[in-house]
Amino acid sequence: MSFDFDTLHPRHGTGSTKWSRYPEDVLPMWVADMDFAVADGILQALRQRLEHPLLGYSVASDELRDAVVADLWDKYAWRVQPDELIFLPGVEPGFNMALHAFVKPGQSVVVQTPNYRPLRLAPGNWGLDKVEVPFQLNAEGTYDTPMNALRQALQGAGAMLLSNPHNPLGKVFPREELQAVANACLEQGALIISDEIHAELCFDGRRHIPTASLSPEIARRTITLMSASKAYNIAGMKTCFAIVQDPATRLAFNSARAGMVDSVSPLGLEATLAALTHGGPWLQALLGYLQGNRDYLLHAVQTRLPGIRMHAPQGTFLAWLDCSALGLADPYAFFLKEAKVGLSAGLEFGDDCGQFVRLNFGCPRALLEEGIQRLQDSLQRR
């Protein structure tokens, strides 16, 4: 079975957040939204649902819950129960709900940096102190968690916000490191809030490991947030699910939605079910295409973009580009003005990340090449 990831689908005029942010002469390569058509099976399921004329408040069906349970077992050998799932309109509401429900005044929240901006800012939404622990770049070009610094940061912490696979680094935590991080949280009594929205997007044969799957003890202290939105490109459906295996924690977490987090779109529920039950072949083809895009971008950075450094992401469709050797005051602003490429500014991910930009390579190869060429031309004109 073949799938088309090369066709360019114009998105101006569709209300796309990605394509509406900048003037039409700017190529947007910022927000984590892929420029690929959604799998036919998902579109067919949505059309079928729309044959029924009512679109009222909806709950997850038993079929959907069973599909999630089966998917988690099939992909990660992680056994969960249907009643351990809580459906939400997004991962961001999920980690904010968790902080609101479980972190007490006076406790801090630990966040590794660089990191996804809404996750970094979430503690401030609830007046909580944030302790940032920077990753360390090792000689092999991968990012490690400095365990001594993490243990120190966790003292007095009520929770740790974990991103795995990591945004923006593309890091896929190996088992040994993930186990060490989780154990450190257990030792200090800190809840683990694990954002695993990119779980299905791992390269080079890697396999995502859900934090809560490490042990029953860790599962009892973990809230896992997942979604089909990134892997199947249905983020606009605003649907995710939390896996909370401890009954008392699940009750407290679900209670925190009151007055803040409403029910989930009926179309989002249908799209998620279709993705998990019919989207497997499409996803496997997508992974191959994305890995090819990653390698194409990496080669271009090494051969055509002097002064920019990139370490190959192990997952996601996001590249973290180090522009510090270019000597630019603001790489994001430079590329927006001179290359007409809209990237994500490094300062969104950390206060010391002003010399970085994030590039979304989840797009047709021709669009990726256009972005690379624009960057190359802007550097040559300097």
Short mmCIF file of C-alpha atoms in Angstrom, two decimals:
data_model
loop_
_atom_site.label_atom_id
_atom_site.label_comp_id
_atom_site.label_asym_id
_atom_site.label_seq_id
_atom_site.Cartn_x
_atom_site.Cartn_y
_atom_site.Cartn_z
CA MET A 1 0.00 0.00 0.00
CA SER A 2 1.41 3.40 -0.97
CA PHE A 3 0.67 6.79 0.55
CA ASP A 4 1.22 10.27 -0.83
CA PHE A 5 3.26 12.60 1.37
CA ASP A 6 4.63 14.67 -1.51
CA THR A 7 1.52 16.53 -2.65
CA LEU A 8 1.41 20.17 -1.58
CA HIS A 9 -1.99 21.10 -0.18
CA PRO A 10 -2.48 24.91 -0.05
CA ARG A 11 -3.61 25.94 3.41
CA HIS A 12 -4.01 29.71 3.09
CA GLY A 13 -7.63 30.63 3.63
CA THR A 14 -8.43 27.51 5.65
CA GLY A 15 -8.09 29.14 9.07
CA SER A 16 -4.84 27.27 9.69
CA THR A 17 -2.98 28.66 12.69
CA LYS A 18 0.32 27.67 11.11
CA TRP A 19 -0.33 29.40 7.80
CA SER A 20 -2.16 32.46 9.17
CA ARG A 21 0.51 33.75 11.52
CA TYR A 22 2.74 35.36 8.89
CA PRO A 23 2.23 37.21 5.57
CA GLU A 24 1.79 34.94 2.56
CA ASP A 25 5.38 35.43 1.39
CA VAL A 26 6.68 33.77 4.59
CA LEU A 27 7.08 29.99 4.64
CA PRO A 28 5.80 28.79 8.06
CA MET A 29 7.92 26.06 9.66
CA TRP A 30 7.10 26.69 13.30
CA VAL A 31 4.16 25.14 15.18
CA ALA A 32 4.03 21.32 15.49
CA ASP A 33 1.43 20.82 12.77
CA MET A 34 2.36 18.69 9.73
CA ASP A 35 1.51 19.65 6.15
CA PHE A 36 0.30 16.18 5.14
CA ALA A 37 -3.22 15.12 4.21
CA VAL A 38 -4.94 13.12 6.92
CA ALA A 39 -5.22 9.36 6.32
CA ASP A 40 -8.24 8.37 4.21
CA GLY A 41 -9.57 6.07 6.93
CA ILE A 42 -9.86 8.99 9.32
CA LEU A 43 -11.57 11.21 6.77
CA GLN A 44 -14.01 8.42 5.90
CA ALA A 45 -14.87 7.92 9.56
CA LEU A 46 -15.57 11.64 9.94
CA ARG A 47 -17.80 11.68 6.87
CA GLN A 48 -19.71 8.70 8.17
CA ARG A 49 -20.21 10.35 11.55
CA LEU A 50 -21.50 13.50 9.85
CA GLU A 51 -24.25 11.48 8.22
CA HIS A 52 -25.92 11.68 11.63
CA PRO A 53 -27.26 15.23 11.95
CA LEU A 54 -26.68 15.68 15.68
CA LEU A 55 -23.37 16.80 17.19
CA GLY A 56 -24.12 17.21 20.88
CA TYR A 57 -21.96 16.71 23.94
CA SER A 58 -20.20 13.37 23.63
CA VAL A 59 -18.40 10.79 25.72
CA ALA A 60 -15.82 8.22 24.71
CA SER A 61 -17.41 4.98 23.60
CA ASP A 62 -16.42 1.58 24.95
CA GLU A 63 -15.08 0.84 21.48
CA LEU A 64 -12.71 3.80 21.69
CA ARG A 65 -11.55 2.91 25.18
CA ASP A 66 -10.88 -0.66 24.08
CA ALA A 67 -9.00 0.61 21.03
CA VAL A 68 -6.72 2.77 23.20
CA VAL A 69 -6.09 -0.12 25.58
CA ALA A 70 -5.24 -2.42 22.67
CA ASP A 71 -2.99 0.20 21.07
CA LEU A 72 -1.01 0.78 24.27
CA TRP A 73 -0.46 -2.95 24.65
CA ASP A 74 0.45 -3.47 21.00
CA LYS A 75 2.92 -0.58 20.79
CA TYR A 76 4.41 -0.51 24.28
CA ALA A 77 3.41 -3.76 26.03
CA TRP A 78 1.72 -1.52 28.59
CA ARG A 79 -1.37 -2.98 30.20
CA VAL A 80 -4.00 -0.44 31.21
CA GLN A 81 -7.70 -0.74 31.92
CA PRO A 82 -10.48 1.13 30.08
CA ASP A 83 -11.61 2.97 33.20
CA GLU A 84 -8.08 4.33 33.70
CA LEU A 85 -8.54 6.62 30.70
CA ILE A 86 -9.74 10.21 30.97
CA PHE A 87 -10.51 12.00 27.70
CA LEU A 88 -9.66 15.69 27.46
CA PRO A 89 -9.60 18.40 24.78
CA GLY A 90 -5.80 18.63 24.85
CA VAL A 91 -2.54 17.76 26.57
CA GLU A 92 -2.03 21.35 27.72
CA PRO A 93 -5.27 21.37 29.75
CA GLY A 94 -4.16 18.00 31.12
CA PHE A 95 -0.88 19.10 32.63
CA ASN A 96 -2.46 22.29 33.94
CA MET A 97 -5.23 20.23 35.57
CA ALA A 98 -2.59 18.04 37.20
CA LEU A 99 -0.64 20.98 38.63
CA HIS A 100 -3.86 22.57 39.92
CA ALA A 101 -4.97 19.34 41.57
CA PHE A 102 -1.78 18.07 43.16
CA VAL A 103 0.91 20.71 43.71
CA LYS A 104 0.45 22.61 46.95
CA PRO A 105 1.43 26.24 47.61
CA GLY A 106 5.07 26.34 48.59
CA GLN A 107 5.97 23.34 46.49
CA SER A 108 7.93 23.80 43.27
CA VAL A 109 7.64 22.20 39.84
CA VAL A 110 10.69 20.81 38.04
CA VAL A 111 11.05 21.30 34.28
CA GLN A 112 13.94 20.26 32.06
CA THR A 113 15.15 22.87 29.56
CA PRO A 114 14.89 23.69 26.79
CA ASN A 115 11.23 22.71 26.73
CA TYR A 116 7.85 23.27 25.14
CA ARG A 117 6.71 26.79 26.03
CA PRO A 118 3.23 25.99 27.44
CA LEU A 119 4.82 23.33 29.63
CA ARG A 120 7.49 25.75 30.89
CA LEU A 121 4.88 28.40 31.65
CA ALA A 122 2.33 26.09 33.28
CA PRO A 123 3.64 26.39 36.88
CA GLY A 124 3.21 30.17 36.68
CA ASN A 125 -0.44 29.72 35.79
CA TRP A 126 -0.99 28.48 39.34
CA GLY A 127 1.48 30.72 41.20
CA LEU A 128 3.96 27.87 41.61
CA ASP A 129 7.72 28.20 41.65
CA LYS A 130 9.52 26.56 38.73
CA VAL A 131 12.96 24.95 38.95
CA GLU A 132 14.61 24.41 35.58
CA VAL A 133 17.20 21.69 35.00
CA PRO A 134 19.12 22.12 31.72
CA PHE A 135 19.97 19.06 29.66
CA GLN A 136 23.66 18.36 29.06
CA LEU A 137 24.96 17.76 25.53
CA ASN A 138 27.37 14.82 25.52
CA ALA A 139 30.23 13.97 23.17
CA GLU A 140 27.97 11.70 21.10
CA GLY A 141 25.68 14.60 20.26
CA THR A 142 22.76 13.54 22.46
CA TYR A 143 21.25 15.26 25.46
CA ASP A 144 21.46 13.72 28.93
CA THR A 145 19.66 14.44 32.19
CA PRO A 146 22.19 15.58 34.83
CA MET A 147 20.94 13.33 37.61
CA ASN A 148 22.67 15.08 40.51
CA ALA A 149 21.19 18.41 39.46
CA LEU A 150 17.78 16.80 39.01
CA ARG A 151 17.82 15.22 42.48
CA GLN A 152 18.72 18.57 43.99
CA ALA A 153 15.97 20.34 42.05
CA LEU A 154 13.39 17.79 43.18
CA GLN A 155 13.87 18.62 46.85
CA GLY A 156 10.63 20.27 47.91
CA ALA A 157 9.04 19.73 44.53
CA GLY A 158 5.44 18.64 44.15
CA ALA A 159 5.76 17.51 40.54
CA MET A 160 8.03 17.09 37.57
CA LEU A 161 6.80 17.96 34.08
CA LEU A 162 8.38 15.47 31.69
CA SER A 163 8.38 15.68 27.88
CA ASN A 164 9.13 12.36 26.16
CA PRO A 165 9.76 12.18 23.22
CA HIS A 166 11.14 15.59 23.95
CA ASN A 167 10.07 18.85 22.35
CA PRO A 168 12.19 20.58 21.00
CA LEU A 169 15.24 18.28 21.28
CA GLY A 170 13.67 15.21 19.69
CA LYS A 171 15.15 13.11 22.48
CA VAL A 172 13.64 9.66 23.08
CA PHE A 173 14.48 8.71 26.64
CA PRO A 174 16.26 5.35 26.92
CA ARG A 175 15.01 2.99 29.62
CA GLU A 176 17.94 3.43 32.00
CA GLU A 177 17.72 7.23 32.01
CA LEU A 178 13.93 7.25 32.23
CA GLN A 179 14.09 4.82 35.16
CA ALA A 180 16.63 7.03 36.94
CA VAL A 181 14.47 10.13 36.45
CA ALA A 182 11.35 8.35 37.70
CA ASN A 183 13.17 6.89 40.71
CA ALA A 184 14.43 10.35 41.66
CA CYS A 185 10.86 11.64 41.58
CA LEU A 186 9.67 8.75 43.75
CA GLU A 187 12.44 9.36 46.29
CA GLN A 188 11.30 12.97 46.72
CA GLY A 189 7.57 12.24 46.55
CA ALA A 190 7.10 14.29 43.38
CA LEU A 191 4.27 13.47 40.99
CA ILE A 192 5.37 12.71 37.43
CA ILE A 193 3.29 14.49 34.79
CA SER A 194 4.45 12.92 31.54
CA ASP A 195 3.64 14.60 28.23
CA GLU A 196 3.99 11.77 25.70
CA ILE A 197 2.13 13.32 22.78
CA HIS A 198 4.90 12.42 20.30
CA ALA A 199 5.14 8.81 21.52
CA GLU A 200 4.47 7.21 18.15
CA LEU A 201 7.10 9.23 16.29
CA CYS A 202 10.43 7.53 16.99
CA PHE A 203 13.22 6.98 14.44
CA ASP A 204 15.97 4.45 13.73
CA GLY A 205 14.06 1.56 15.25
CA ARG A 206 13.63 3.22 18.65
CA ARG A 207 10.58 2.41 20.72
CA HIS A 208 8.94 4.83 23.09
CA ILE A 209 8.72 3.72 26.74
CA PRO A 210 5.77 5.14 28.69
CA THR A 211 7.01 6.34 32.06
CA ALA A 212 4.16 4.66 33.92
CA SER A 213 5.01 1.31 32.34
CA LEU A 214 8.32 1.09 34.23
CA SER A 215 6.83 -0.30 37.45
CA PRO A 216 3.59 -0.36 39.48
CA GLU A 217 5.14 2.04 41.99
CA ILE A 218 5.95 4.56 39.27
CA ALA A 219 2.52 4.09 37.69
CA ARG A 220 0.86 5.08 40.96
CA ARG A 221 2.74 8.39 40.91
CA THR A 222 2.37 9.20 37.20
CA ILE A 223 -0.18 11.00 35.07
CA THR A 224 0.44 10.20 31.41
CA LEU A 225 -0.89 12.43 28.64
CA MET A 226 -1.17 11.02 25.11
CA SER A 227 -2.98 11.79 21.87
CA ALA A 228 -3.28 10.67 18.28
CA SER A 229 -3.00 14.33 17.28
CA LYS A 230 0.69 14.58 16.38
CA ALA A 231 1.30 11.20 14.78
CA TYR A 232 -1.88 11.25 12.68
CA ASN A 233 -1.92 15.03 12.09
CA ILE A 234 -5.32 15.65 13.68
CA ALA A 235 -4.36 18.29 16.24
CA GLY A 236 -7.34 20.43 15.26
CA MET A 237 -9.65 17.68 16.56
CA LYS A 238 -8.63 18.74 20.10
CA THR A 239 -8.68 15.29 21.68
CA CYS A 240 -6.26 13.60 24.03
CA PHE A 241 -6.42 11.05 26.81
CA ALA A 242 -4.82 10.84 30.21
CA ILE A 243 -3.87 7.48 31.68
CA VAL A 244 -4.14 7.60 35.47
CA GLN A 245 -3.84 4.15 37.01
CA ASP A 246 -4.13 4.98 40.70
CA PRO A 247 -7.85 5.31 41.60
CA ALA A 248 -7.44 8.09 44.16
CA THR A 249 -5.18 10.08 41.85
CA ARG A 250 -7.62 9.57 38.99
CA LEU A 251 -10.53 10.89 41.03
CA ALA A 252 -8.63 13.98 42.15
CA PHE A 253 -7.32 14.64 38.64
CA ASN A 254 -10.74 14.34 37.02
CA SER A 255 -12.26 16.60 39.67
CA ALA A 256 -9.78 19.34 38.71
CA ARG A 257 -11.48 19.81 35.35
CA ALA A 258 -14.54 21.43 36.98
CA GLY A 259 -15.28 24.83 35.48
CA MET A 260 -12.13 24.71 33.31
CA VAL A 261 -11.98 21.68 31.01
CA ASP A 262 -15.13 20.67 29.16
CA SER A 263 -16.06 17.55 27.21
CA VAL A 264 -14.36 16.40 24.02
CA SER A 265 -15.56 17.00 20.46
CA PRO A 266 -17.55 14.11 19.00
CA LEU A 267 -15.51 14.42 15.81
CA GLY A 268 -12.28 14.27 17.78
CA LEU A 269 -13.39 11.04 19.40
CA GLU A 270 -14.27 9.56 16.01
CA ALA A 271 -10.97 10.67 14.48
CA THR A 272 -9.00 9.13 17.34
CA LEU A 273 -10.83 5.83 17.04
CA ALA A 274 -10.25 5.72 13.28
CA ALA A 275 -6.57 6.58 13.70
CA LEU A 276 -5.96 3.79 16.19
CA THR A 277 -7.98 1.15 14.35
CA HIS A 278 -7.21 1.94 10.70
CA GLY A 279 -4.18 4.23 10.65
CA GLY A 280 -1.34 1.77 11.27
CA PRO A 281 -0.08 1.36 7.66
CA TRP A 282 -0.31 5.12 7.06
CA LEU A 283 1.67 5.81 10.25
CA GLN A 284 4.43 3.37 9.30
CA ALA A 285 4.76 5.03 5.90
CA LEU A 286 4.79 8.45 7.56
CA LEU A 287 7.62 7.43 9.89
CA GLY A 288 9.75 6.42 6.94
CA TYR A 289 9.04 9.70 5.17
CA LEU A 290 9.76 11.79 8.27
CA GLN A 291 13.02 9.95 8.91
CA GLY A 292 13.97 10.69 5.31
CA ASN A 293 13.14 14.36 5.85
CA ARG A 294 15.23 14.39 9.02
CA ASP A 295 18.22 12.94 7.20
CA TYR A 296 17.74 15.32 4.24
CA LEU A 297 17.67 18.29 6.62
CA LEU A 298 20.67 17.06 8.58
CA HIS A 299 22.73 16.69 5.40
CA ALA A 300 21.66 20.13 4.25
CA VAL A 301 22.65 21.72 7.55
CA GLN A 302 26.07 20.08 7.35
CA THR A 303 26.74 20.98 3.72
CA ARG A 304 24.70 24.08 2.88
CA LEU A 305 24.11 26.03 6.09
CA PRO A 306 27.54 26.91 7.52
CA GLY A 307 27.40 28.20 11.06
CA ILE A 308 24.30 26.19 11.98
CA ARG A 309 24.60 23.03 14.05
CA MET A 310 21.99 20.30 14.30
CA HIS A 311 21.94 17.03 16.23
CA ALA A 312 19.72 14.40 14.63
CA PRO A 313 16.42 14.17 16.53
CA GLN A 314 15.58 10.65 17.69
CA GLY A 315 11.87 11.33 17.38
CA THR A 316 9.19 13.98 16.63
CA PHE A 317 9.28 16.06 13.43
CA LEU A 318 11.10 18.98 15.05
CA ALA A 319 14.74 20.03 14.65
CA TRP A 320 16.60 22.13 17.21
CA LEU A 321 19.09 24.32 15.34
CA ASP A 322 22.05 25.95 17.10
CA CYS A 323 22.85 29.23 15.33
CA SER A 324 25.35 30.60 17.87
CA ALA A 325 28.28 30.42 15.43
CA LEU A 326 26.52 32.80 13.03
CA GLY A 327 27.02 35.79 15.31
CA LEU A 328 23.44 37.00 14.88
CA ALA A 329 21.74 39.08 17.53
CA ASP A 330 18.46 37.22 16.93
CA PRO A 331 18.50 34.24 14.53
CA TYR A 332 14.71 33.96 14.57
CA ALA A 333 14.25 37.60 13.54
CA PHE A 334 17.02 37.35 10.94
CA PHE A 335 15.53 34.33 9.17
CA LEU A 336 12.03 35.79 9.31
CA LYS A 337 13.18 39.05 7.67
CA GLU A 338 15.93 37.87 5.34
CA ALA A 339 14.82 34.33 4.43
CA LYS A 340 11.06 34.75 4.79
CA VAL A 341 10.97 31.57 6.88
CA GLY A 342 8.88 31.55 10.04
CA LEU A 343 10.62 29.33 12.61
CA SER A 344 10.01 29.02 16.35
CA ALA A 345 12.21 31.35 18.39
CA GLY A 346 14.57 29.63 20.80
CA LEU A 347 13.57 31.97 23.63
CA GLU A 348 10.17 30.28 23.68
CA PHE A 349 11.91 27.15 25.01
CA GLY A 350 14.36 28.60 27.51
CA ASP A 351 15.72 31.92 28.71
CA ASP A 352 19.22 30.98 27.53
CA CYS A 353 18.11 29.68 24.11
CA GLY A 354 18.17 32.92 22.13
CA GLN A 355 20.72 31.51 19.67
CA PHE A 356 18.51 28.56 18.77
CA VAL A 357 15.52 28.12 16.49
CA ARG A 358 13.16 25.17 16.06
CA LEU A 359 12.26 23.96 12.57
CA ASN A 360 9.28 21.74 11.72
CA PHE A 361 10.24 19.24 9.00
CA GLY A 362 6.83 17.54 8.94
CA CYS A 363 6.05 18.62 5.39
CA PRO A 364 6.42 17.47 1.78
CA ARG A 365 10.09 17.18 0.75
CA ALA A 366 9.72 19.97 -1.80
CA LEU A 367 8.49 22.35 0.91
CA LEU A 368 11.39 21.35 3.16
CA GLU A 369 13.82 22.01 0.31
CA GLU A 370 12.25 25.42 -0.28
CA GLY A 371 12.78 26.30 3.37
CA ILE A 372 16.39 25.10 3.30
CA GLN A 373 17.09 27.05 0.11
CA ARG A 374 15.64 30.21 1.60
CA LEU A 375 17.84 29.82 4.68
CA GLN A 376 20.88 29.14 2.50
CA ASP A 377 20.25 32.19 0.31
CA SER A 378 19.82 34.45 3.34
CA LEU A 379 23.16 33.34 4.77
CA GLN A 380 24.92 33.84 1.43
CA ARG A 381 23.58 37.40 1.18
CA ARG A 382 24.93 38.45 4.56
#
